Amino acid sequence: MLKMIDLVPVFFIAFKAIVFGVCMFLAIKWHYDQDRKSKAARALLLTGAKVIAVLTLLTIVLVYATLTLGQKLGLNLM
């Protein structure tokens, strides 16, 4: 017949296995979520850089067109 003292290691090992399994699941899930978040942040940063580059280029073209048109009209813009 099993006594209560004989079952203590069984309960402790089962508890330890369950806690270990849950912690490993949460650790893997956290790392997966962080990787997905960093990829989303990287994509957002890259898109923002592209938008800034396009707006800067358009601003330069607009300034050049304005100065060229002003010179053709005889305005002194500089």
CSV table of C-alpha atoms in Angstrom, one decimal:
chain,number,residue,atom,x,y,z
A,1,MET,CA,0.0,0.0,0.0
A,2,LEU,CA,1.3,3.5,-0.9
A,3,LYS,CA,1.7,6.0,1.8
A,4,MET,CA,1.2,9.7,1.4
A,5,ILE,CA,5.0,10.3,1.8
A,6,ASP,CA,5.6,8.0,-1.2
A,7,LEU,CA,3.4,10.1,-3.4
A,8,VAL,CA,5.0,13.4,-2.6
A,9,PRO,CA,7.8,13.0,-5.2
A,10,VAL,CA,5.3,12.0,-7.9
A,11,PHE,CA,3.3,15.2,-7.2
A,12,PHE,CA,6.4,17.3,-7.2
A,13,ILE,CA,7.7,15.9,-10.5
A,14,ALA,CA,4.3,16.2,-12.2
A,15,PHE,CA,4.0,19.8,-10.9
A,16,LYS,CA,7.5,20.6,-12.1
A,17,ALA,CA,6.8,19.0,-15.6
A,18,ILE,CA,3.6,21.1,-15.9
A,19,VAL,CA,5.2,24.3,-14.9
A,20,PHE,CA,8.2,23.7,-17.2
A,21,GLY,CA,5.8,22.9,-20.1
A,22,VAL,CA,3.8,26.1,-19.6
A,23,CYS,CA,6.9,28.3,-19.2
A,24,MET,CA,8.4,26.9,-22.3
A,25,PHE,CA,5.2,27.5,-24.3
A,26,LEU,CA,5.0,31.1,-23.0
A,27,ALA,CA,8.7,31.7,-23.8
A,28,ILE,CA,8.4,30.4,-27.3
A,29,LYS,CA,5.2,32.4,-27.9
A,30,TRP,CA,6.8,35.6,-26.5
A,31,HIS,CA,9.8,35.2,-28.8
A,32,TYR,CA,7.6,34.5,-31.8
A,33,ASP,CA,5.5,37.6,-31.0
A,34,GLN,CA,8.6,39.8,-30.6
A,35,ASP,CA,10.0,38.6,-33.9
A,36,ARG,CA,6.7,39.4,-35.6
A,37,LYS,CA,6.6,42.8,-33.9
A,38,SER,CA,10.1,43.7,-34.9
A,39,LYS,CA,9.3,42.7,-38.5
A,40,ALA,CA,6.3,44.9,-38.5
A,41,ALA,CA,8.3,47.8,-36.9
A,42,ARG,CA,11.0,47.3,-39.5
A,43,ALA,CA,8.5,47.4,-42.3
A,44,LEU,CA,6.9,50.5,-40.9
A,45,LEU,CA,10.3,52.2,-40.6
A,46,LEU,CA,11.2,51.3,-44.2
A,47,THR,CA,7.9,52.6,-45.5
A,48,GLY,CA,8.4,55.9,-43.5
A,49,ALA,CA,11.9,56.3,-45.0
A,50,LYS,CA,10.5,55.8,-48.5
A,51,VAL,CA,7.8,58.4,-48.0
A,52,ILE,CA,10.3,60.9,-46.6
A,53,ALA,CA,12.6,60.3,-49.6
A,54,VAL,CA,9.8,60.8,-52.1
A,55,LEU,CA,8.5,63.9,-50.4
A,56,THR,CA,12.1,65.3,-50.2
A,57,LEU,CA,12.6,64.6,-53.9
A,58,LEU,CA,9.3,66.2,-54.8
A,59,THR,CA,10.1,69.3,-52.8
A,60,ILE,CA,13.5,69.7,-54.6
A,61,VAL,CA,11.7,69.3,-58.0
A,62,LEU,CA,9.1,71.8,-57.0
A,63,VAL,CA,11.7,74.4,-55.8
A,64,TYR,CA,13.7,73.9,-59.0
A,65,ALA,CA,10.5,74.3,-61.2
A,66,THR,CA,9.5,77.4,-59.3
A,67,LEU,CA,12.9,79.0,-59.7
A,68,THR,CA,13.1,78.1,-63.4
A,69,LEU,CA,9.6,79.5,-64.1
A,70,GLY,CA,10.5,82.6,-62.1
A,71,GLN,CA,13.6,83.2,-64.2
A,72,LYS,CA,11.7,82.7,-67.4
A,73,LEU,CA,9.1,85.3,-66.2
A,74,GLY,CA,11.9,87.7,-65.4
A,75,LEU,CA,11.4,87.6,-61.6
A,76,ASN,CA,14.4,87.9,-59.3
A,77,LEU,CA,13.9,85.1,-56.8
A,78,MET,CA,17.4,84.6,-55.6
